[in-house]
PDB file of C-alpha atoms in Angstrom:
ATOM      1  CA  MET Y   1      97.480 205.421 -93.879  1.00  0.00           C
ATOM      2  CA  LYS Y   2      96.795 204.818 -97.342  1.00  0.00           C
ATOM      3  CA  ASN Y   3      94.635 206.730 -99.557  1.00  0.00           C
ATOM      4  CA  VAL Y   4      92.576 205.143-102.591  1.00  0.00           C
ATOM      5  CA  THR Y   5      90.019 206.918-104.763  1.00  0.00           C
ATOM      6  CA  LEU Y   6      87.359 204.289-106.082  1.00  0.00           C
ATOM      7  CA  ILE Y   7      86.289 205.415-109.027  1.00  0.00           C
ATOM      8  CA  ALA Y   8      82.264 203.408-109.978  1.00  0.00           C
ATOM      9  CA  THR Y   9      81.185 203.148-113.438  1.00  0.00           C
ATOM     10  CA  GLY Y  10      78.522 201.063-113.002  1.00  0.00           C
ATOM     11  CA  GLY Y  11      78.592 197.304-114.519  1.00  0.00           C
ATOM     12  CA  THR Y  12      77.306 193.933-113.474  1.00  0.00           C
ATOM     13  CA  ILE Y  13      79.463 194.861-110.050  1.00  0.00           C
ATOM     14  CA  ALA Y  14      76.687 197.277-109.378  1.00  0.00           C
ATOM     15  CA  SER Y  15      73.578 195.997-110.734  1.00  0.00           C
ATOM     16  CA  ALA Y  16      70.716 194.110-109.486  1.00  0.00           C
ATOM     17  CA  PRO Y  17      67.805 192.609-110.923  1.00  0.00           C
ATOM     18  CA  ASP Y  18      64.860 195.441-111.989  1.00  0.00           C
ATOM     19  CA  LYS Y  19      62.163 193.676-112.345  1.00  0.00           C
ATOM     20  CA  SER Y  20      60.088 196.712-114.395  1.00  0.00           C
ATOM     21  CA  ALA Y  21      62.525 196.551-116.790  1.00  0.00           C
ATOM     22  CA  GLY Y  22      62.460 192.601-116.580  1.00  0.00           C
ATOM     23  CA  ALA Y  23      66.552 192.822-116.737  1.00  0.00           C
ATOM     24  CA  VAL Y  24      69.528 193.183-114.878  1.00  0.00           C
ATOM     25  CA  ASN Y  25      70.807 197.289-114.931  1.00  0.00           C
ATOM     26  CA  ALA Y  26      73.233 198.872-113.312  1.00  0.00           C
ATOM     27  CA  GLY Y  27      72.652 201.434-110.532  1.00  0.00           C
ATOM     28  CA  LEU Y  28      74.055 201.257-107.174  1.00  0.00           C
ATOM     29  CA  ASN Y  29      76.824 203.926-106.426  1.00  0.00           C
ATOM     30  CA  GLY Y  30      80.346 203.488-105.119  1.00  0.00           C
ATOM     31  CA  GLU Y  31      78.929 204.472-101.433  1.00  0.00           C
ATOM     32  CA  SER Y  32      76.828 201.160-101.818  1.00  0.00           C
ATOM     33  CA  LEU Y  33      79.793 198.949-103.446  1.00  0.00           C
ATOM     34  CA  LEU Y  34      82.079 199.975-100.346  1.00  0.00           C
ATOM     35  CA  GLN Y  35      79.247 199.551 -97.935  1.00  0.00           C
ATOM     36  CA  SER Y  36      78.953 196.130 -99.065  1.00  0.00           C
ATOM     37  CA  LEU Y  37      82.662 194.539 -98.209  1.00  0.00           C
ATOM     38  CA  HIS Y  38      83.198 191.864 -95.465  1.00  0.00           C
ATOM     39  CA  GLU Y  39      86.572 192.735 -94.260  1.00  0.00           C
ATOM     40  CA  PRO Y  40      87.749 196.006 -92.969  1.00  0.00           C
ATOM     41  CA  LEU Y  41      90.622 197.705 -95.333  1.00  0.00           C
ATOM     42  CA  ASP Y  42      94.104 197.956 -92.547  1.00  0.00           C
ATOM     43  CA  ASP Y  43      94.964 201.439 -92.792  1.00  0.00           C
ATOM     44  CA  ILE Y  44      93.457 202.236 -96.360  1.00  0.00           C
ATOM     45  CA  ALA Y  45      91.414 204.922 -96.267  1.00  0.00           C
ATOM     46  CA  VAL Y  46      89.067 204.775 -99.668  1.00  0.00           C
ATOM     47  CA  SER Y  47      87.139 207.660-101.262  1.00  0.00           C
ATOM     48  CA  VAL Y  48      84.575 207.738-104.285  1.00  0.00           C
ATOM     49  CA  VAL Y  49      84.012 209.031-107.592  1.00  0.00           C
ATOM     50  CA  ASN Y  50      81.002 208.224-109.306  1.00  0.00           C
ATOM     51  CA  PHE Y  51      81.184 208.281-112.672  1.00  0.00           C
ATOM     52  CA  ASP Y  52      78.902 207.000-115.678  1.00  0.00           C
ATOM     53  CA  ALA Y  53      77.044 204.243-114.428  1.00  0.00           C
ATOM     54  CA  ALA Y  54      76.126 201.977-117.156  1.00  0.00           C
ATOM     55  CA  GLY Y  55      76.865 198.502-118.224  1.00  0.00           C
ATOM     56  CA  SER Y  56      80.637 198.271-120.068  1.00  0.00           C
ATOM     57  CA  TYR Y  57      78.645 196.718-123.137  1.00  0.00           C
ATOM     58  CA  ALA Y  58      77.363 200.708-123.747  1.00  0.00           C
ATOM     59  CA  LEU Y  59      79.953 202.501-123.265  1.00  0.00           C
ATOM     60  CA  ASP Y  60      82.130 203.816-125.995  1.00  0.00           C
ATOM     61  CA  LEU Y  61      85.099 205.398-126.749  1.00  0.00           C
ATOM     62  CA  GLU Y  62      84.515 209.275-125.504  1.00  0.00           C
ATOM     63  CA  THR Y  63      83.368 207.847-122.490  1.00  0.00           C
ATOM     64  CA  ILE Y  64      86.378 205.825-121.487  1.00  0.00           C
ATOM     65  CA  PHE Y  65      88.902 208.793-122.876  1.00  0.00           C
ATOM     66  CA  ASN Y  66      87.285 211.294-119.819  1.00  0.00           C
ATOM     67  CA  LEU Y  67      86.918 208.370-117.861  1.00  0.00           C
ATOM     68  CA  CYS Y  68      91.634 208.156-118.068  1.00  0.00           C
ATOM     69  CA  ARG Y  69      91.339 211.825-117.911  1.00  0.00           C
ATOM     70  CA  ARG Y  70      89.766 211.633-114.901  1.00  0.00           C
ATOM     71  CA  ILE Y  71      92.158 208.937-113.324  1.00  0.00           C
ATOM     72  CA  ASP Y  72      94.964 211.146-113.851  1.00  0.00           C
ATOM     73  CA  ASP Y  73      93.266 214.068-112.824  1.00  0.00           C
ATOM     74  CA  VAL Y  74      92.526 212.291-108.881  1.00  0.00           C
ATOM     75  CA  LEU Y  75      95.869 210.770-108.874  1.00  0.00           C
ATOM     76  CA  SER Y  76      97.525 214.112-109.754  1.00  0.00           C
ATOM     77  CA  ASP Y  77      96.766 214.673-105.663  1.00  0.00           C
ATOM     78  CA  GLU Y  78      99.891 213.474-104.037  1.00  0.00           C
ATOM     79  CA  ASN Y  79      98.072 212.330-100.777  1.00  0.00           C
ATOM     80  CA  VAL Y  80      96.553 210.079-103.555  1.00  0.00           C
ATOM     81  CA  ASP Y  81      98.017 206.747-103.810  1.00  0.00           C
ATOM     82  CA  GLY Y  82      95.943 204.660-106.370  1.00  0.00           C
ATOM     83  CA  VAL Y  83      93.362 203.903-107.945  1.00  0.00           C
ATOM     84  CA  VAL Y  84      90.338 201.480-108.010  1.00  0.00           C
ATOM     85  CA  VAL Y  85      88.133 201.159-110.891  1.00  0.00           C
ATOM     86  CA  THR Y  86      84.493 199.046-110.921  1.00  0.00           C
ATOM     87  CA  HIS Y  87      83.596 198.305-114.507  1.00  0.00           C
ATOM     88  CA  GLY Y  88      81.426 195.697-116.090  1.00  0.00           C
ATOM     89  CA  THR Y  89      83.534 192.736-117.302  1.00  0.00           C
ATOM     90  CA  ASP Y  90      82.645 192.637-120.851  1.00  0.00           C
ATOM     91  CA  THR Y  91      84.502 195.515-122.437  1.00  0.00           C
ATOM     92  CA  MET Y  92      87.290 195.708-119.189  1.00  0.00           C
ATOM     93  CA  GLU Y  93      90.149 194.515-120.699  1.00  0.00           C
ATOM     94  CA  GLU Y  94      89.461 197.576-123.414  1.00  0.00           C
ATOM     95  CA  SER Y  95      88.917 200.079-120.794  1.00  0.00           C
ATOM     96  CA  ALA Y  96      92.178 199.116-119.090  1.00  0.00           C
ATOM     97  CA  PHE Y  97      94.522 198.747-122.123  1.00  0.00           C
ATOM     98  CA  LEU Y  98      93.252 202.121-122.913  1.00  0.00           C
ATOM     99  CA  ALA Y  99      93.975 203.597-119.157  1.00  0.00           C
ATOM    100  CA  TRP Y 100      96.971 201.221-119.868  1.00  0.00           C
ATOM    101  CA  LEU Y 101      98.178 203.355-122.696  1.00  0.00           C
ATOM    102  CA  LEU Y 102      96.471 206.680-121.709  1.00  0.00           C
ATOM    103  CA  VAL Y 103      96.724 207.724-118.052  1.00  0.00           C
ATOM    104  CA  LYS Y 104     100.505 209.519-117.514  1.00  0.00           C
ATOM    105  CA  SER Y 105     100.493 208.387-113.568  1.00  0.00           C
ATOM    106  CA  ASP Y 106     103.147 205.518-112.581  1.00  0.00           C
ATOM    107  CA  LYS Y 107     100.465 204.984-109.601  1.00  0.00           C
ATOM    108  CA  PRO Y 108      98.592 202.120-109.546  1.00  0.00           C
ATOM    109  CA  VAL Y 109      95.285 201.950-111.714  1.00  0.00           C
ATOM    110  CA  VAL Y 110      93.259 198.665-110.848  1.00  0.00           C
ATOM    111  CA  PHE Y 111      90.155 197.854-112.398  1.00  0.00           C
ATOM    112  CA  THR Y 112      87.597 195.178-111.098  1.00  0.00           C
ATOM    113  CA  GLY Y 113      83.637 194.458-111.400  1.00  0.00           C
ATOM    114  CA  ALA Y 114      81.807 191.219-110.789  1.00  0.00           C
ATOM    115  CA  GLN Y 115      80.464 188.078-112.761  1.00  0.00           C
ATOM    116  CA  ARG Y 116      77.488 187.702-110.163  1.00  0.00           C
ATOM    117  CA  HIS Y 117      75.484 190.825-109.689  1.00  0.00           C
ATOM    118  CA  ALA Y 118      75.008 192.580-106.502  1.00  0.00           C
ATOM    119  CA  GLY Y 119      71.549 190.512-105.978  1.00  0.00           C
ATOM    120  CA  PHE Y 120      72.944 187.239-105.618  1.00  0.00           C
ATOM    121  CA  PRO Y 121      73.929 186.007-102.420  1.00  0.00           C
ATOM    122  CA  ASP Y 122      77.395 184.501-103.343  1.00  0.00           C
ATOM    123  CA  THR Y 123      78.083 187.900-105.133  1.00  0.00           C
ATOM    124  CA  ASP Y 124      81.501 188.367-106.028  1.00  0.00           C
ATOM    125  CA  GLY Y 125      81.619 192.159-106.251  1.00  0.00           C
ATOM    126  CA  PRO Y 126      83.133 192.414-103.106  1.00  0.00           C
ATOM    127  CA  ARG Y 127      85.545 190.202-102.386  1.00  0.00           C
ATOM    128  CA  ASN Y 128      87.210 191.609-105.957  1.00  0.00           C
ATOM    129  CA  ILE Y 129      86.569 195.494-104.467  1.00  0.00           C
ATOM    130  CA  HIS Y 130      88.711 194.675-101.001  1.00  0.00           C
ATOM    131  CA  ASP Y 131      91.452 193.041-103.144  1.00  0.00           C
ATOM    132  CA  ALA Y 132      91.469 195.754-105.982  1.00  0.00           C
ATOM    133  CA  ILE Y 133      91.726 198.144-103.124  1.00  0.00           C
ATOM    134  CA  CYS Y 134      94.825 196.716-101.362  1.00  0.00           C
ATOM    135  CA  ALA Y 135      96.166 196.378-104.399  1.00  0.00           C
ATOM    136  CA  ALA Y 136      95.958 199.776-105.633  1.00  0.00           C
ATOM    137  CA  ALA Y 137      97.176 200.708-102.223  1.00  0.00           C
ATOM    138  CA  SER Y 138     100.544 198.481-102.404  1.00  0.00           C
ATOM    139  CA  PRO Y 139     103.553 200.570-104.077  1.00  0.00           C
ATOM    140  CA  ASP Y 140     104.820 197.189-105.936  1.00  0.00           C
ATOM    141  CA  LEU Y 141     102.333 197.932-108.374  1.00  0.00           C
ATOM    142  CA  THR Y 142     103.867 201.588-109.639  1.00  0.00           C
ATOM    143  CA  GLY Y 143     105.145 201.706-112.926  1.00  0.00           C
ATOM    144  CA  VAL Y 144     103.428 198.816-113.934  1.00  0.00           C
ATOM    145  CA  GLY Y 145     100.407 200.301-116.062  1.00  0.00           C
ATOM    146  CA  ALA Y 146      96.818 199.299-115.404  1.00  0.00           C
ATOM    147  CA  VAL Y 147      95.829 196.096-114.139  1.00  0.00           C
ATOM    148  CA  ILE Y 148      92.942 194.104-114.006  1.00  0.00           C
ATOM    149  CA  LEU Y 149      92.027 192.797-110.542  1.00  0.00           C
ATOM    150  CA  PHE Y 150      89.878 189.267-110.325  1.00  0.00           C
ATOM    151  CA  GLU Y 151      88.965 186.370-108.188  1.00  0.00           C
ATOM    152  CA  GLY Y 152      92.410 187.338-106.304  1.00  0.00           C
ATOM    153  CA  ASP Y 153      94.647 187.628-109.694  1.00  0.00           C
ATOM    154  CA  ILE Y 154      96.358 190.524-110.585  1.00  0.00           C
ATOM    155  CA  HIS Y 155      97.130 190.915-115.007  1.00  0.00           C
ATOM    156  CA  GLY Y 156      98.222 193.143-116.558  1.00  0.00           C
ATOM    157  CA  ALA Y 157      96.186 195.094-118.889  1.00  0.00           C
ATOM    158  CA  ARG Y 158      98.128 194.594-122.135  1.00  0.00           C
ATOM    159  CA  TYR Y 159      97.410 191.119-122.290  1.00  0.00           C
ATOM    160  CA  VAL Y 160      94.532 189.775-120.563  1.00  0.00           C
ATOM    161  CA  THR Y 161      91.513 188.792-121.838  1.00  0.00           C
ATOM    162  CA  LYS Y 162      87.748 187.745-120.702  1.00  0.00           C
ATOM    163  CA  ALA Y 163      87.782 183.904-121.232  1.00  0.00           C
ATOM    164  CA  HIS Y 164      84.709 182.842-119.578  1.00  0.00           C
ATOM    165  CA  THR Y 165      81.297 184.366-120.357  1.00  0.00           C
ATOM    166  CA  SER Y 166      80.487 183.885-116.541  1.00  0.00           C
ATOM    167  CA  ARG Y 167      82.492 181.775-114.373  1.00  0.00           C
ATOM    168  CA  VAL Y 168      83.968 184.540-111.413  1.00  0.00           C
ATOM    169  CA  ASP Y 169      87.903 183.596-112.556  1.00  0.00           C
ATOM    170  CA  ALA Y 170      86.488 184.914-115.982  1.00  0.00           C
ATOM    171  CA  PHE Y 171      90.371 186.918-117.201  1.00  0.00           C
ATOM    172  CA  ARG Y 172      93.120 184.925-118.231  1.00  0.00           C
ATOM    173  CA  SER Y 173      96.480 186.080-119.948  1.00  0.00           C
ATOM    174  CA  VAL Y 174      97.064 183.813-122.219  1.00  0.00           C
ATOM    175  CA  GLY Y 175     101.007 182.545-123.097  1.00  0.00           C
ATOM    176  CA  HIS Y 176     102.392 185.426-120.693  1.00  0.00           C
ATOM    177  CA  GLY Y 177     100.732 184.506-117.228  1.00  0.00           C
ATOM    178  CA  LYS Y 178      99.290 186.721-114.380  1.00  0.00           C
ATOM    179  CA  LEU Y 179     101.643 189.288-112.430  1.00  0.00           C
ATOM    180  CA  GLY Y 180     100.552 188.672-108.827  1.00  0.00           C
ATOM    181  CA  GLU Y 181      97.814 187.903-106.828  1.00  0.00           C
ATOM    182  CA  VAL Y 182      96.232 189.405-103.827  1.00  0.00           C
ATOM    183  CA  ASP Y 183      95.892 186.265-100.822  1.00  0.00           C
ATOM    184  CA  HIS Y 184      93.706 187.821 -97.382  1.00  0.00           C
ATOM    185  CA  GLY Y 185      94.636 191.361 -98.250  1.00  0.00           C
ATOM    186  CA  GLN Y 186      98.195 190.640 -98.791  1.00  0.00           C
ATOM    187  CA  VAL Y 187     100.073 192.114-102.441  1.00  0.00           C
ATOM    188  CA  HIS Y 188     102.209 189.648-104.270  1.00  0.00           C
ATOM    189  CA  ILE Y 189     104.110 190.819-107.754  1.00  0.00           C
ATOM    190  CA  TYR Y 190     105.882 187.730-109.099  1.00  0.00           C
ATOM    191  CA  THR Y 191     107.072 189.066-112.120  1.00  0.00           C
ATOM    192  CA  ARG Y 192     106.587 193.171-113.828  1.00  0.00           C
ATOM    193  CA  PRO Y 193     106.375 193.892-118.007  1.00  0.00           C
ATOM    194  CA  ALA Y 194     110.123 193.838-119.286  1.00  0.00           C
ATOM    195  CA  ARG Y 195     109.042 196.582-121.266  1.00  0.00           C
ATOM    196  CA  ALA Y 196     107.966 200.222-120.275  1.00  0.00           C
ATOM    197  CA  ARG Y 197     104.655 201.040-121.357  1.00  0.00           C
ATOM    198  CA  PRO Y 198     104.573 203.636-124.409  1.00  0.00           C
ATOM    199  CA  VAL Y 199     102.297 206.734-122.993  1.00  0.00           C
ATOM    200  CA  ARG Y 200      99.856 207.845-125.388  1.00  0.00           C
ATOM    201  CA  THR Y 201      98.729 211.660-125.043  1.00  0.00           C
ATOM    202  CA  PRO Y 202      96.406 211.734-127.792  1.00  0.00           C
ATOM    203  CA  VAL Y 203      93.544 214.720-128.124  1.00  0.00           C
ATOM    204  CA  ARG Y 204      90.920 212.096-128.664  1.00  0.00           C
ATOM    205  CA  LEU Y 205      90.145 208.751-129.722  1.00  0.00           C
ATOM    206  CA  ASP Y 206      88.982 208.266-133.191  1.00  0.00           C
ATOM    207  CA  PRO Y 207      86.080 206.624-132.934  1.00  0.00           C
ATOM    208  CA  ASN Y 208      85.631 205.122-136.623  1.00  0.00           C
ATOM    209  CA  VAL Y 209      88.350 202.908-136.893  1.00  0.00           C
ATOM    210  CA  GLU Y 210      86.693 199.727-137.197  1.00  0.00           C
ATOM    211  CA  LEU Y 211      86.983 195.925-136.608  1.00  0.00           C
ATOM    212  CA  VAL Y 212      86.713 192.848-138.844  1.00  0.00           C
ATOM    213  CA  ALA Y 213      86.887 189.427-138.199  1.00  0.00           C
ATOM    214  CA  LEU Y 214      87.581 187.029-140.890  1.00  0.00           C
ATOM    215  CA  GLY Y 215      86.631 183.752-141.513  1.00  0.00           C
ATOM    216  CA  LEU Y 216      86.918 180.826-143.847  1.00  0.00           C
ATOM    217  CA  GLY Y 217      85.965 182.243-147.105  1.00  0.00           C
ATOM    218  CA  SER Y 218      85.214 185.846-145.909  1.00  0.00           C
ATOM    219  CA  THR Y 219      85.366 188.741-148.261  1.00  0.00           C
ATOM    220  CA  PRO Y 220      86.633 191.986-148.127  1.00  0.00           C
ATOM    221  CA  MET Y 221      83.004 193.103-148.717  1.00  0.00           C
ATOM    222  CA  LEU Y 222      82.566 194.806-144.808  1.00  0.00           C
ATOM    223  CA  MET Y 223      86.119 196.266-145.260  1.00  0.00           C
ATOM    224  CA  LYS Y 224      85.304 198.200-148.342  1.00  0.00           C
ATOM    225  CA  LEU Y 225      81.539 199.399-146.869  1.00  0.00           C
ATOM    226  CA  ALA Y 226      83.344 200.052-143.466  1.00  0.00           C
ATOM    227  CA  ALA Y 227      85.731 202.647-145.466  1.00  0.00           C
ATOM    228  CA  ASP Y 228      83.131 203.952-148.116  1.00  0.00           C
ATOM    229  CA  HIS Y 229      80.744 204.516-144.909  1.00  0.00           C
ATOM    230  CA  GLY Y 230      83.270 206.996-143.395  1.00  0.00           C
ATOM    231  CA  ALA Y 231      85.937 204.370-141.594  1.00  0.00           C
ATOM    232  CA  SER Y 232      89.240 206.060-140.320  1.00  0.00           C
ATOM    233  CA  GLY Y 233      91.236 202.780-140.555  1.00  0.00           C
ATOM    234  CA  ILE Y 234      90.539 198.999-140.199  1.00  0.00           C
ATOM    235  CA  VAL Y 235      91.783 195.909-137.859  1.00  0.00           C
ATOM    236  CA  LEU Y 236      92.053 192.249-139.450  1.00  0.00           C
ATOM    237  CA  SER Y 237      91.474 189.847-137.048  1.00  0.00           C
ATOM    238  CA  ALA Y 238      93.297 187.757-139.432  1.00  0.00           C
ATOM    239  CA  PHE Y 239      94.561 183.801-139.532  1.00  0.00           C
ATOM    240  CA  GLY Y 240      97.618 182.924-137.873  1.00  0.00           C
ATOM    241  CA  ARG Y 241     100.914 184.796-138.533  1.00  0.00           C
ATOM    242  CA  GLY Y 242      98.753 187.332-140.245  1.00  0.00           C
ATOM    243  CA  ASN Y 243      96.836 185.656-143.447  1.00  0.00           C
ATOM    244  CA  ALA Y 244      93.507 187.002-145.043  1.00  0.00           C
ATOM    245  CA  PRO Y 245      91.632 185.205-147.689  1.00  0.00           C
ATOM    246  CA  LYS Y 246      91.608 186.204-151.269  1.00  0.00           C
ATOM    247  CA  GLY Y 247      91.180 189.686-152.330  1.00  0.00           C
ATOM    248  CA  PHE Y 248      92.001 190.732-148.785  1.00  0.00           C
ATOM    249  CA  ALA Y 249      95.402 192.849-149.843  1.00  0.00           C
ATOM    250  CA  GLN Y 250      93.881 194.312-153.034  1.00  0.00           C
ATOM    251  CA  ALA Y 251      91.363 195.799-150.783  1.00  0.00           C
ATOM    252  CA  THR Y 252      94.050 196.946-148.577  1.00  0.00           C
ATOM    253  CA  ALA Y 253      96.281 198.480-151.249  1.00  0.00           C
ATOM    254  CA  ASP Y 254      93.140 200.555-152.201  1.00  0.00           C
ATOM    255  CA  LEU Y 255      92.398 201.850-149.060  1.00  0.00           C
ATOM    256  CA  ALA Y 256      96.159 202.513-148.286  1.00  0.00           C
ATOM    257  CA  GLY Y 257      96.056 204.774-151.638  1.00  0.00           C
ATOM    258  CA  LYS Y 258      93.386 206.684-149.595  1.00  0.00           C
ATOM    259  CA  GLY Y 259      94.755 206.880-146.652  1.00  0.00           C
ATOM    260  CA  VAL Y 260      92.900 204.259-144.936  1.00  0.00           C
ATOM    261  CA  PRO Y 261      95.591 202.346-142.611  1.00  0.00           C
ATOM    262  CA  VAL Y 262      94.950 198.676-141.996  1.00  0.00           C
ATOM    263  CA  ILE Y 263      96.146 196.890-139.086  1.00  0.00           C
ATOM    264  CA  VAL Y 264      96.815 192.943-139.233  1.00  0.00           C
ATOM    265  CA  ALA Y 265      96.383 191.385-135.893  1.00  0.00           C
ATOM    266  CA  SER Y 266      95.896 187.175-135.358  1.00  0.00           C
ATOM    267  CA  ARG Y 267      92.431 185.931-134.151  1.00  0.00           C
ATOM    268  CA  CYS Y 268      95.064 183.186-132.103  1.00  0.00           C
ATOM    269  CA  TYR Y 269      95.268 184.082-128.566  1.00  0.00           C
ATOM    270  CA  GLU Y 270      98.642 183.417-128.418  1.00  0.00           C
ATOM    271  CA  GLY Y 271     102.033 184.198-130.660  1.00  0.00           C
ATOM    272  CA  ARG Y 272     102.758 186.765-133.331  1.00  0.00           C
ATOM    273  CA  THR Y 273     101.653 188.339-136.742  1.00  0.00           C
ATOM    274  CA  ARG Y 274     104.901 187.993-139.008  1.00  0.00           C
ATOM    275  CA  PRO Y 275     104.423 188.363-142.707  1.00  0.00           C
ATOM    276  CA  VAL Y 276     105.805 185.060-143.920  1.00  0.00           C
ATOM    277  CA  TYR Y 277     103.441 183.473-146.228  1.00  0.00           C
ATOM    278  CA  GLY Y 278     103.044 184.885-150.032  1.00  0.00           C
ATOM    279  CA  LYS Y 279     100.283 184.974-153.001  1.00  0.00           C
ATOM    280  CA  ASP Y 280      96.957 186.357-153.028  1.00  0.00           C
ATOM    281  CA  SER Y 281      96.631 188.426-149.323  1.00  0.00           C
ATOM    282  CA  GLY Y 282      99.300 185.883-147.374  1.00  0.00           C
ATOM    283  CA  GLY Y 283     100.661 187.869-144.959  1.00  0.00           C
ATOM    284  CA  VAL Y 284     103.621 188.880-146.991  1.00  0.00           C
ATOM    285  CA  THR Y 285     101.768 190.800-149.850  1.00  0.00           C
ATOM    286  CA  LEU Y 286      99.220 192.185-146.912  1.00  0.00           C
ATOM    287  CA  MET Y 287     102.423 193.591-146.255  1.00  0.00           C
ATOM    288  CA  GLU Y 288     103.764 194.875-149.831  1.00  0.00           C
ATOM    289  CA  SER Y 289     100.604 196.196-150.382  1.00  0.00           C
ATOM    290  CA  GLY Y 290     100.250 198.653-147.027  1.00  0.00           C
ATOM    291  CA  ALA Y 291      99.464 196.914-144.226  1.00  0.00           C
ATOM    292  CA  LEU Y 292     100.728 197.039-140.503  1.00  0.00           C
ATOM    293  CA  PHE Y 293     100.963 194.099-138.404  1.00  0.00           C
ATOM    294  CA  ALA Y 294      99.815 193.966-134.868  1.00  0.00           C
ATOM    295  CA  GLY Y 295     103.131 191.873-133.256  1.00  0.00           C
ATOM    296  CA  ASP Y 296     100.815 190.314-130.289  1.00  0.00           C
ATOM    297  CA  ILE Y 297      98.602 192.731-129.515  1.00  0.00           C
ATOM    298  CA  SER Y 298      95.017 191.309-130.472  1.00  0.00           C
ATOM    299  CA  ALA Y 299      92.979 192.620-132.454  1.00  0.00           C
ATOM    300  CA  VAL Y 300      90.145 194.278-130.408  1.00  0.00           C
ATOM    301  CA  LYS Y 301      93.439 195.892-128.462  1.00  0.00           C
ATOM    302  CA  ALA Y 302      94.938 196.626-132.250  1.00  0.00           C
ATOM    303  CA  ARG Y 303      91.866 198.426-132.279  1.00  0.00           C
ATOM    304  CA  LEU Y 304      91.862 200.787-129.798  1.00  0.00           C
ATOM    305  CA  LEU Y 305      95.555 201.416-129.940  1.00  0.00           C
ATOM    306  CA  LEU Y 306      94.684 202.941-134.308  1.00  0.00           C
ATOM    307  CA  SER Y 307      91.979 205.150-132.470  1.00  0.00           C
ATOM    308  CA  ALA Y 308      94.610 206.710-130.167  1.00  0.00           C
ATOM    309  CA  LEU Y 309      97.016 207.144-132.627  1.00  0.00           C
ATOM    310  CA  LEU Y 310      94.818 208.451-135.109  1.00  0.00           C
ATOM    311  CA  GLY Y 311      93.547 210.756-132.426  1.00  0.00           C
ATOM    312  CA  ALA Y 312      97.241 212.434-131.889  1.00  0.00           C
ATOM    313  CA  GLY Y 313      97.247 212.795-135.584  1.00  0.00           C
ATOM    314  CA  LEU Y 314      99.712 210.261-136.281  1.00  0.00           C
ATOM    315  CA  SER Y 315      99.810 209.294-140.175  1.00  0.00           C
ATOM    316  CA  GLY Y 316     101.751 207.349-142.510  1.00  0.00           C
ATOM    317  CA  ASP Y 317     105.478 206.434-141.289  1.00  0.00           C
ATOM    318  CA  GLU Y 318     105.199 208.164-137.682  1.00  0.00           C
ATOM    319  CA  LEU Y 319     101.589 205.541-137.426  1.00  0.00           C
ATOM    320  CA  ALA Y 320     104.195 202.951-138.975  1.00  0.00           C
ATOM    321  CA  LYS Y 321     106.648 203.169-136.097  1.00  0.00           C
ATOM    322  CA  ALA Y 322     104.253 204.288-133.300  1.00  0.00           C
ATOM    323  CA  VAL Y 323     102.390 200.436-134.124  1.00  0.00           C
ATOM    324  CA  GLN Y 324     105.957 198.818-134.681  1.00  0.00           C
ATOM    325  CA  SER Y 325     107.055 200.223-131.276  1.00  0.00           C
ATOM    326  CA  LEU Y 326     104.722 198.262-129.124  1.00  0.00           C
ATOM    327  CA  HIS Y 327     105.829 194.673-130.849  1.00  0.00           C
TER     328      HIS Y 327
END
């Protein structure tokens, strides 16, 4: 008999229409989610931990840091084989990435949720929960780090993203593909990450790292404003290989001089950053101004990485090496 713990955090999967509020709100606990399953779980026992229940758009870094610690506490029990986290889809890729980065245990950690709330007759939640529990009970996911299970597909947390606002097959690992799938309770793993995940153990996540999205003709105004109001780090969602409009190189140099790190990620879904282009705020100029490059980590996840590294007290060369280690 395998033993899996379900940690319920709210989200669409735990939501139903709230007539008094005129909206859909989270409110179902983990026990109710288990009762919704349409099929039995063969040789798997499930226990429940009810965590902070909220839509994932309302969660913050401190909450998810505490969630990662709770996951490790649960997995420290030798009788627990894996964990399932039910979670809202809006920020699921971010929480899963933090679990991939922070959870010390190599036991399976599987995030899942729903796109159709529990009040729909065809809600996708029960199927996703059933598949996720089967995946969390599988030894084939040991050592992979946190994953997202949705619509039968298993995606590694490093690369997965929510690619559609409402469809039930919302998640994709663009350019990399899924790790495997669950088919009628059977777990099939087709590939594993080529490199071990770099587990980090910060004492906290720095909440003051800001993400700045760049568009044609953007100015460094928001970047400077964030720094002036206490931002401890900046991540730029930049063009292509890691380029920015005029003025960003100088702004980066100014912030670097004040000890505020700047990471350049790409807004592209595939490929990696690399300093190639020069002149004002091309990648080479940004690098010469002190910017670090995120490689193939998305801007959203680069922000979380920087939050963790700053929370671990890293700065200067140590910080740069830690970012480089994920390339």
